Every structure is written in structure tokens, then in C-alpha cells.
N, CA, C and O atoms as a DFTB+ gen file, in Angstrom:
584 C
 N C O
     1  1     138.279     189.779      68.413
     2  2     139.423     190.530      68.880
     3  2     139.716     190.187      70.328
     4  3     138.813     189.892      71.112
     5  1     140.980     190.231      70.663
     6  2     141.438     189.927      72.004
     7  2     141.205     191.134      72.908
     8  3     141.870     192.160      72.767
     9  1     140.258     191.006      73.837
    10  2     139.942     192.123      74.736
    11  2     140.941     192.226      75.892
    12  3     140.906     193.203      76.640
    13  1     141.821     191.248      76.053
    14  2     142.802     191.246      77.134
    15  2     144.218     191.291      76.572
    16  3     145.103     190.590      77.064
    17  1     144.435     192.093      75.567
    18  2     145.741     192.220      74.935
    19  2     146.745     192.761      75.947
    20  3     146.485     193.760      76.618
    21  1     147.892     192.095      76.052
    22  2     148.930     192.535      76.990
    23  2     149.445     193.910      76.566
    24  3     149.705     194.150      75.387
    25  1     149.588     194.798      77.530
    26  2     150.053     196.153      77.259
    27  2     151.501     196.290      77.703
    28  3     151.853     195.914      78.821
    29  1     152.338     196.829      76.823
    30  2     153.721     197.141      77.172
    31  2     154.023     198.563      76.702
    32  3     153.398     199.065      75.769
    33  1     154.978     199.195      77.352
    34  2     155.277     200.593      77.051
    35  2     155.814     200.793      75.637
    36  3     155.662     201.878      75.075
    37  1     156.433     199.782      75.055
    38  2     156.959     199.944      73.696
    39  2     155.850     200.083      72.654
    40  3     156.131     200.422      71.504
    41  1     154.602     199.831      73.030
    42  2     153.459     200.033      72.131
    43  2     153.092     201.512      72.006
    44  3     152.436     201.912      71.044
    45  1     153.512     202.312      72.966
    46  2     153.116     203.719      73.036
    47  2     153.925     204.543      72.026
    48  3     155.155     204.503      72.050
    49  1     153.255     205.285      71.143
    50  2     153.988     206.153      70.211
    51  2     154.829     207.169      70.984
    52  3     154.402     207.641      72.038
    53  1     156.013     207.514      70.480
    54  2     156.923     208.411      71.208
    55  2     156.316     209.757      71.587
    56  3     156.670     210.311      72.628
    57  1     155.425     210.292      70.783
    58  2     154.854     211.609      71.075
    59  2     153.526     211.527      71.832
    60  3     152.863     212.546      72.023
    61  1     153.138     210.340      72.260
    62  2     151.854     210.174      72.947
    63  2     151.933     210.769      74.349
    64  3     152.888     210.490      75.073
    65  1     150.946     211.589      74.756
    66  2     150.974     212.163      76.104
    67  2     150.603     211.125      77.167
    68  3     149.626     210.389      77.029
    69  1     151.396     211.088      78.211
    70  2     151.169     210.168      79.324
    71  2     150.429     210.905      80.426
    72  3     150.626     212.103      80.626
    73  1     149.578     210.183      81.137
    74  2     148.800     210.801      82.210
    75  2     149.161     210.169      83.548
    76  3     149.250     208.948      83.677
    77  1     149.365     211.030      84.538
    78  2     149.686     210.578      85.891
    79  2     148.715     211.174      86.910
    80  3     149.003     211.182      88.107
    81  1     147.570     211.671      86.445
    82  2     146.580     212.289      87.329
    83  2     145.841     211.169      88.062
    84  3     144.969     210.513      87.491
    85  1     146.197     210.959      89.328
    86  2     145.680     209.826      90.094
    87  2     144.199     209.944      90.448
    88  3     143.504     208.932      90.523
    89  1     143.711     211.156      90.664
    90  2     142.319     211.308      91.097
    91  2     141.343     211.516      89.936
    92  3     140.205     211.927      90.161
    93  1     141.764     211.244      88.719
    94  2     140.877     211.399      87.565
    95  2     139.841     210.277      87.560
    96  3     140.211     209.103      87.585
    97  1     138.553     210.616      87.527
    98  2     137.518     209.582      87.522
    99  2     137.470     208.781      86.209
   100  3     136.796     207.754      86.135
   101  1     138.172     209.241      85.197
   102  2     138.169     208.554      83.902
   103  2     139.429     207.704      83.690
   104  3     139.589     207.084      82.639
   105  1     140.309     207.676      84.675
   106  2     141.625     207.050      84.528
   107  2     141.571     205.580      84.118
   108  3     142.359     205.153      83.274
   109  1     140.672     204.809      84.689
   110  2     140.656     203.365      84.407
   111  2     140.263     203.030      82.974
   112  3     140.500     201.914      82.511
   113  1     139.666     203.983      82.270
   114  2     139.237     203.746      80.888
   115  2     140.070     204.528      79.873
   116  3     139.747     204.525      78.685
   117  1     141.140     205.198      80.321
   118  2     141.908     206.099      79.462
   119  2     143.248     205.495      79.039
   120  3     144.012     205.025      79.882
   121  1     143.529     205.508      77.746
   122  2     144.778     204.942      77.229
   123  2     145.999     205.772      77.646
   124  3     147.087     205.220      77.810
   125  1     145.833     207.082      77.818
   126  2     146.959     207.907      78.271
   127  2     147.343     207.555      79.699
   128  3     148.524     207.545      80.048
   129  1     146.347     207.268      80.522
   130  2     146.626     206.868      81.900
   131  2     147.228     205.464      81.934
   132  3     148.157     205.209      82.701
   133  1     146.715     204.563      81.121
   134  2     147.283     203.214      81.031
   135  2     148.751     203.294      80.619
   136  3     149.594     202.594      81.180
   137  1     149.056     204.142      79.643
   138  2     150.444     204.318      79.209
   139  2     151.299     204.874      80.345
   140  3     152.434     204.441      80.542
   141  1     150.751     205.835      81.091
   142  2     151.477     206.408      82.220
   143  2     151.776     205.399      83.315
   144  3     152.785     205.521      84.009
   145  1     150.920     204.413      83.478
   146  2     151.143     203.364      84.482
   147  2     152.247     202.389      84.075
   148  3     152.738     201.631      84.911
   149  1     152.638     202.401      82.816
   150  2     153.623     201.437      82.317
   151  2     154.964     202.067      81.943
   152  3     155.757     201.455      81.227
   153  1     155.222     203.277      82.420
   154  2     156.485     203.937      82.097
   155  2     157.634     203.178      82.764
   156  3     157.616     202.975      83.978
   157  1     158.631     202.758      81.982
   158  2     159.767     202.053      82.572
   159  2     160.679     203.015      83.343
   160  3     160.620     204.229      83.144
   161  1     161.504     202.474      84.204
   162  2     162.367     203.278      85.070
   163  2     163.364     204.136      84.298
   164  3     163.811     205.163      84.809
   165  1     163.718     203.742      83.089
   166  2     164.715     204.509      82.335
   167  2     164.114     205.679      81.547
   168  3     164.848     206.398      80.869
   169  1     162.802     205.881      81.624
   170  2     162.146     207.005      80.941
   171  2     161.814     208.068      81.981
   172  3     161.084     207.804      82.937
   173  1     162.359     209.281      81.788
   174  2     162.143     210.333      82.782
   175  2     161.611     211.631      82.191
   176  3     161.459     212.620      82.907
   177  1     161.327     211.637      80.884
   178  2     160.906     212.873      80.240
   179  2     160.000     212.539      79.063
   180  3     160.191     211.527      78.388
   181  1     159.009     213.402      78.821
   182  2     158.145     213.198      77.664
   183  2     156.861     213.993      77.775
   184  3     156.626     214.650      78.790
   185  1     156.021     213.944      76.742
   186  2     154.749     214.672      76.765
   187  2     153.810     214.113      77.832
   188  3     153.801     212.913      78.109
   189  1     153.028     215.004      78.419
   190  2     152.141     214.589      79.505
   191  2     150.814     215.342      79.461
   192  3     150.714     216.436      78.906
   193  1     149.803     214.722      80.064
   194  2     148.512     215.373      80.289
   195  2     148.602     216.008      81.673
   196  3     148.888     215.325      82.656
   197  1     148.363     217.299      81.749
   198  2     148.470     218.017      83.016
   199  2     147.171     217.917      83.806
   200  3     146.103     217.719      83.227
   201  1     147.260     218.052      85.131
   202  2     146.048     218.024      85.960
   203  2     145.032     219.099      85.566
   204  3     143.839     218.942      85.829
   205  1     145.482     220.175      84.948
   206  2     144.568     221.245      84.528
   207  2     143.647     220.813      83.387
   208  3     142.729     221.547      83.022
   209  1     143.884     219.637      82.825
   210  2     143.011     219.116      81.761
   211  2     141.688     218.606      82.321
   212  3     140.738     218.377      81.571
   213  1     141.627     218.429      83.633
   214  2     140.437     217.891      84.291
   215  2     139.487     219.028      84.678
   216  3     139.848     219.920      85.447
   217  1     138.262     218.980      84.130
   218  2     137.238     219.992      84.420
   219  2     135.927     219.293      84.739
   220  3     135.401     218.546      83.914
   221  1     135.403     219.530      85.925
   222  2     134.116     218.960      86.342
   223  2     134.071     217.443      86.149
   224  3     133.070     216.899      85.683
   225  1     135.152     216.774      86.508
   226  2     135.185     215.315      86.431
   227  2     135.427     214.753      85.043
   228  3     135.364     213.539      84.844
   229  1     135.703     215.628      84.075
   230  2     135.960     215.164      82.698
   231  2     137.301     215.723      82.224
   232  3     137.635     216.881      82.474
   233  1     138.049     214.878      81.542
   234  2     139.346     215.285      81.015
   235  2     139.201     215.674      79.546
   236  3     138.593     214.949      78.758
   237  1     139.762     216.815      79.193
   238  2     139.668     217.267      77.804
   239  2     140.545     216.434      76.869
   240  3     140.403     216.518      75.649
   241  1     141.446     215.634      77.428
   242  2     142.329     214.792      76.611
   243  2     142.011     213.306      76.754
   244  3     142.820     212.460      76.371
   245  1     140.854     212.987      77.296
   246  2     140.470     211.585      77.483
   247  2     140.423     210.846      76.151
   248  3     139.872     211.343      75.168
   249  1     141.007     209.663      76.136
   250  2     140.965     208.783      74.956
   251  2     140.662     207.377      75.463
   252  3     141.461     206.770      76.176
   253  1     139.513     206.882      75.086
   254  2     139.037     205.559      75.507
   255  2     140.037     204.465      75.120
   256  3     140.597     204.489      74.024
   257  1     140.255     203.512      76.019
   258  2     141.080     202.345      75.691
   259  2     140.287     201.492      74.714
   260  3     139.178     201.046      75.008
   261  1     140.883     201.275      73.543
   262  2     140.242     200.430      72.528
   263  2     141.293     199.557      71.867
   264  3     142.453     199.941      71.716
   265  1     140.856     198.386      71.484
   266  2     141.710     197.496      70.709
   267  2     141.147     197.480      69.298
   268  3     139.943     197.320      69.097
   269  1     142.031     197.648      68.323
   270  2     141.587     197.655      66.928
   271  2     142.290     196.536      66.166
   272  3     143.319     196.015      66.595
   273  1     141.716     196.191      65.047
   274  2     142.298     195.197      64.148
   275  2     143.176     195.950      63.150
   276  3     142.682     196.478      62.154
   277  1     144.478     195.995      63.421
   278  2     145.415     196.678      62.543
   279  2     145.869     195.768      61.412
   280  3     145.763     194.545      61.508
   281  1     146.368     196.362      60.356
   282  2     146.858     195.587      59.214
   283  2     148.202     196.141      58.768
   284  3     148.503     197.319      58.959
   285  1     148.994     195.273      58.175
   286  2     150.252     195.716      57.573
   287  2     150.644     194.767      56.449
   288  3     150.226     193.610      56.410
   289  1     151.442     195.280      55.552
   290  2     151.880     194.496      54.400
   291  2     150.901     194.614      53.248
   292  3     149.716     194.318      53.399
   293  1     151.395     195.046      52.098
   294  2     150.534     195.242      50.931
   295  2     151.046     194.508      49.696
   296  3     150.598     194.779      48.582
   297  1     151.969     193.594      49.887
   298  2     152.560     192.891      48.741
   299  2     151.522     192.110      47.948
   300  3     151.529     192.152      46.717
   301  1     150.634     191.401      48.629
   302  2     149.611     190.615      47.922
   303  2     148.621     191.514      47.190
   304  3     148.166     191.175      46.097
   305  1     148.289     192.643      47.776
   306  2     147.392     193.590      47.099
   307  2     147.999     194.050      45.776
   308  3     147.323     194.073      44.748
   309  1     149.266     194.412      45.813
   310  2     149.907     194.934      44.610
   311  2     150.268     193.842      43.610
   312  3     150.404     194.115      42.417
   313  1     150.420     192.630      44.076
   314  2     150.786     191.527      43.188
   315  2     149.715     191.265      42.126
   316  3     150.035     190.831      41.019
   317  1     148.457     191.523      42.455
   318  2     147.363     191.225      41.529
   319  2     147.149     192.299      40.453
   320  3     146.356     192.096      39.534
   321  1     147.833     193.418      40.554
   322  2     147.592     194.529      39.633
   323  2     148.170     194.286      38.245
   324  3     149.164     193.581      38.071
   325  1     147.517     194.891      37.275
   326  2     148.086     194.889      35.928
   327  2     149.236     195.890      35.907
   328  3     149.304     196.791      36.744
   329  1     150.113     195.729      34.969
   330  2     151.257     196.634      34.850
   331  2     150.785     198.082      34.660
   332  3     151.402     199.017      35.170
   333  1     149.700     198.249      33.930
   334  2     149.180     199.593      33.651
   335  2     148.705     200.304      34.917
   336  3     148.805     201.527      35.013
   337  1     148.190     199.550      35.887
   338  2     147.651     200.151      37.116
   339  2     148.674     200.237      38.246
   340  3     148.526     201.060      39.150
   341  1     149.684     199.419      38.207
   342  2     150.608     199.273      39.325
   343  2     151.270     200.583      39.748
   344  3     151.215     200.949      40.921
   345  1     151.885     201.282      38.820
   346  2     152.611     202.507      39.174
   347  2     151.670     203.573      39.732
   348  3     152.001     204.244      40.709
   349  1     150.515     203.727      39.121
   350  2     149.560     204.746      39.572
   351  2     149.053     204.440      40.972
   352  3     149.011     205.328      41.823
   353  1     148.667     203.194      41.218
   354  2     148.162     202.841      42.551
   355  2     149.261     202.926      43.602
   356  3     149.003     203.370      44.722
   357  1     150.469     202.515      43.270
   358  2     151.579     202.666      44.215
   359  2     151.757     204.137      44.594
   360  3     151.898     204.463      45.773
   361  1     151.751     205.008      43.612
   362  2     151.906     206.444      43.884
   363  2     150.787     206.962      44.775
   364  3     151.039     207.720      45.712
   365  1     149.560     206.561      44.494
   366  2     148.419     207.052      45.283
   367  2     148.469     206.563      46.726
   368  3     148.217     207.327      47.658
   369  1     148.792     205.294      46.905
   370  2     148.869     204.751      48.267
   371  2     150.015     205.418      49.027
   372  3     149.851     205.790      50.189
   373  1     151.160     205.569      48.390
   374  2     152.300     206.226      49.045
   375  2     151.959     207.667      49.412
   376  3     152.298     208.120      50.505
   377  1     151.302     208.381      48.526
   378  2     150.904     209.765      48.817
   379  2     149.916     209.803      49.978
   380  3     150.026     210.656      50.859
   381  1     148.960     208.894      49.985
   382  2     147.968     208.834      51.062
   383  2     148.642     208.593      52.414
   384  3     148.245     209.178      53.422
   385  1     149.656     207.734      52.432
   386  2     150.328     207.394      53.689
   387  2     151.424     208.383      54.075
   388  3     152.003     208.270      55.156
   389  1     151.713     209.342      53.213
   390  2     152.677     210.370      53.573
   391  2     154.045     210.236      52.927
   392  3     154.974     210.941      53.319
   393  1     154.195     209.362      51.958
   394  2     155.468     209.252      51.245
   395  2     156.058     207.854      51.283
   396  3     155.504     206.937      51.889
   397  1     157.202     207.718      50.614
   398  2     157.865     206.417      50.503
   399  2     158.233     205.805      51.849
   400  3     157.937     204.639      52.112
   401  1     158.883     206.603      52.705
   402  2     159.342     206.077      53.991
   403  2     158.204     205.542      54.837
   404  3     158.295     204.450      55.397
   405  1     157.141     206.307      54.926
   406  2     155.993     205.886      55.722
   407  2     155.326     204.670      55.105
   408  3     154.924     203.745      55.812
   409  1     155.211     204.674      53.781
   410  2     154.633     203.512      53.088
   411  2     155.398     202.249      53.462
   412  3     154.787     201.233      53.795
   413  1     156.720     202.297      53.412
   414  2     157.512     201.100      53.706
   415  2     157.412     200.695      55.173
   416  3     157.518     199.509      55.486
   417  1     157.211     201.644      56.073
   418  2     157.004     201.287      57.488
   419  2     155.708     200.488      57.657
   420  3     155.662     199.534      58.433
   421  1     154.666     200.877      56.935
   422  2     153.405     200.125      56.967
   423  2     153.554     198.787      56.250
   424  3     152.959     197.792      56.665
   425  1     154.323     198.757      55.207
   426  2     154.478     197.516      54.452
   427  2     155.294     196.484      55.231
   428  3     155.040     195.284      55.124
   429  1     156.279     196.948      56.019
   430  2     157.125     196.036      56.802
   431  2     156.553     195.721      58.180
   432  3     157.076     194.848      58.873
   433  1     155.498     196.408      58.590
   434  2     154.898     196.139      59.894
   435  2     155.474     196.959      61.024
   436  3     155.197     196.674      62.189
   437  1     156.270     197.974      60.713
   438  2     156.772     198.867      61.756
   439  2     155.639     199.751      62.271
   440  3     155.677     200.240      63.400
   441  1     154.638     199.943      61.429
   442  2     153.400     200.634      61.789
   443  2     152.252     199.772      61.289
   444  3     152.416     198.979      60.362
   445  1     151.090     199.933      61.909
   446  2     149.911     199.198      61.431
   447  2     148.851     200.186      60.957
   448  3     148.683     201.268      61.517
   449  1     148.154     199.784      59.922
   450  2     147.080     200.602      59.362
   451  2     145.845     200.507      60.242
   452  3     145.468     199.418      60.674
   453  1     145.218     201.637      60.506
   454  2     143.957     201.642      61.244
   455  2     142.858     201.106      60.328
   456  3     143.038     201.066      59.111
   457  1     141.723     200.694      60.894
   458  2     140.612     200.259      60.041
   459  2     140.206     201.319      59.012
   460  3     139.872     200.973      57.879
   461  1     140.230     202.585      59.381
   462  2     139.884     203.654      58.444
   463  2     140.898     203.732      57.298
   464  3     140.514     203.872      56.137
   465  1     142.174     203.644      57.619
   466  2     143.200     203.649      56.577
   467  2     143.043     202.439      55.657
   468  3     143.199     202.549      54.441
   469  1     142.733     201.289      56.245
   470  2     142.523     200.079      55.444
   471  2     141.392     200.300      54.438
   472  3     141.530     199.991      53.254
   473  1     140.281     200.835      54.925
   474  2     139.127     201.103      54.047
   475  2     139.497     202.044      52.909
   476  3     139.130     201.814      51.757
   477  1     140.228     203.105      53.241
   478  2     140.596     204.089      52.222
   479  2     141.524     203.494      51.164
   480  3     141.377     203.789      49.978
   481  1     142.460     202.675      51.575
   482  2     143.377     202.054      50.616
   483  2     142.631     201.047      49.749
   484  3     142.824     201.007      48.534
   485  1     141.781     200.234      50.369
   486  2     141.023     199.258      49.577
   487  2     140.073     199.952      48.600
   488  3     139.812     199.436      47.513
   489  1     139.559     201.117      48.985
   490  2     138.691     201.883      48.078
   491  2     139.454     202.317      46.827
   492  3     138.883     202.378      45.738
   493  1     140.742     202.619      46.984
   494  2     141.556     202.978      45.816
   495  2     141.625     201.812      44.829
   496  3     141.529     202.002      43.617
   497  1     141.791     200.610      45.367
   498  2     141.844     199.423      44.507
   499  2     140.489     199.185      43.836
   500  3     140.422     198.846      42.655
   501  1     139.417     199.365      44.600
   502  2     138.072     199.169      44.042
   503  2     137.783     200.180      42.937
   504  3     137.126     199.856      41.948
   505  1     138.272     201.399      43.110
   506  2     138.075     202.425      42.074
   507  2     138.746     202.051      40.754
   508  3     138.361     202.538      39.691
   509  1     139.744     201.191      40.833
   510  2     140.420     200.713      39.624
   511  2     139.814     199.401      39.122
   512  3     140.293     198.817      38.151
   513  1     138.744     198.945      39.802
   514  2     138.051     197.737      39.354
   515  2     138.498     196.447      40.006
   516  3     138.040     195.373      39.618
   517  1     139.378     196.524      40.984
   518  2     139.830     195.311      41.681
   519  2     138.883     195.042      42.844
   520  3     138.701     195.897      43.711
   521  1     138.285     193.866      42.862
   522  2     137.308     193.544      43.904
   523  2     137.595     192.217      44.593
   524  3     136.979     191.917      45.615
   525  1     138.503     191.421      44.068
   526  2     138.796     190.104      44.647
   527  2     140.112     190.139      45.408
   528  3     141.038     190.868      45.054
   529  1     140.169     189.334      46.460
   530  2     141.405     189.176      47.250
   531  2     141.922     190.506      47.787
   532  3     143.129     190.750      47.791
   533  1     141.030     191.350      48.231
   534  2     141.440     192.643      48.772
   535  2     141.713     192.504      50.268
   536  3     140.908     192.907      51.107
   537  1     142.852     191.932      50.571
   538  2     143.271     191.762      51.962
   539  2     144.729     192.152      52.100
   540  3     145.527     192.000      51.175
   541  1     145.052     192.652      53.267
   542  2     146.438     192.982      53.560
   543  2     147.174     191.696      53.930
   544  3     146.548     190.671      54.198
   545  1     148.485     191.756      53.942
   546  2     149.281     190.554      54.187
   547  2     149.127     190.031      55.615
   548  3     149.115     188.821      55.838
   549  1     149.010     190.940      56.574
   550  2     148.957     190.543      57.985
   551  2     147.935     191.405      58.731
   552  3     147.719     192.573      58.408
   553  1     147.324     190.795      59.725
   554  2     146.395     191.501      60.613
   555  2     146.793     191.191      62.050
   556  3     147.228     190.081      62.357
   557  1     146.641     192.179      62.926
   558  2     146.913     191.942      64.339
   559  2     146.096     192.907      65.193
   560  3     145.822     194.041      64.799
   561  1     145.719     192.427      66.365
   562  2     145.013     193.272      67.317
   563  2     146.040     194.138      68.037
   564  3     147.048     193.639      68.538
   565  1     145.774     195.435      68.081
   566  2     146.678     196.384      68.730
   567  2     145.853     197.431      69.478
   568  3     144.681     197.653      69.174
   569  1     146.489     198.067      70.461
   570  2     145.829     199.191      71.126
   571  2     145.726     200.350      70.140
   572  3     146.649     200.617      69.370
   573  1     144.600     201.021      70.181
   574  2     144.317     202.113      69.250
   575  2     144.844     203.431      69.808
   576  3     144.288     203.979      70.759
   577  1     145.913     203.930      69.212
   578  2     146.482     205.225      69.583
   579  2     146.170     206.289      68.533
   580  3     146.791     207.352      68.514
   581  1     145.202     205.997      67.660
   582  2     144.896     206.961      66.588
   583  2     143.982     208.065      67.087
   584  3     143.622     208.961      66.324
């Protein structure tokens, strides 16, 4: 994995809290603070971590900066299914991801699956007896906002 992945503000989920607490001892390792350092000039409003979150040198909203191996696209996974299994597995994966719209966002790469989500989806295929070629269409290193 790329430990020096370039960070841009468009990577930050819209509801992610930004941190601007300059004297926080955890700031250099916190993704909320990293996001706060990259706010573009045209953004003037949004969720934030307040200074009151800091207690005895620790922030209650601290989230370690991590890069994860995200995945998107499930066309190859579904291509191998028998007709009898296809509809059932599609329904289960869509339900797991929160519905049709969300499923298609993951399938088109508008969102990436976390490693945990990947494991859970592949487990569904394994439960149906599929064990070969269990890979998503695309993988990419991304900052972990989960």
C-alpha cells in the first residue's frame, strides 16, 4: 500500500467532522485534523470537532490516519454465478449495502468497499459454494474514513 497517498479535500465525506484545534497533541496523526488542514477557500461551513473534545491531552473524536485497500465493482463476481443463485445473491448484497442506489455507487466506484465490507460480501459468495475468482473488479488505496 502507498503510505504517501496524496490527500485532497474531495476525498473527505461531506458529513465528516473537520478539526481546527491547533494545540491538540494528537493532531499530526488525526484524519479529522488532516481534513481540516485541506479545506478549500470556497468551503465556509460544516461539521467540526470542538476544542471541548480535548481532555487531558486526548481527543474523544481522534481517528488515526490510515490508508486502506478499498474495492469497487462487482460485475466479475456476479458473472460467475448460476442463474439460480444470481437473484438471491444480488438481493443479499444490495440489502447489506443499504439498497439499490448504494449498491450501484459501490459498483461504479463512487464509493469504495472497506476491507470488512469486502470480507462480508465474499463470505456471502462462499456460503453459496463459490470459492474461485472471488475478487472485486478494481482495488485502490484510499484514506480510511470508516
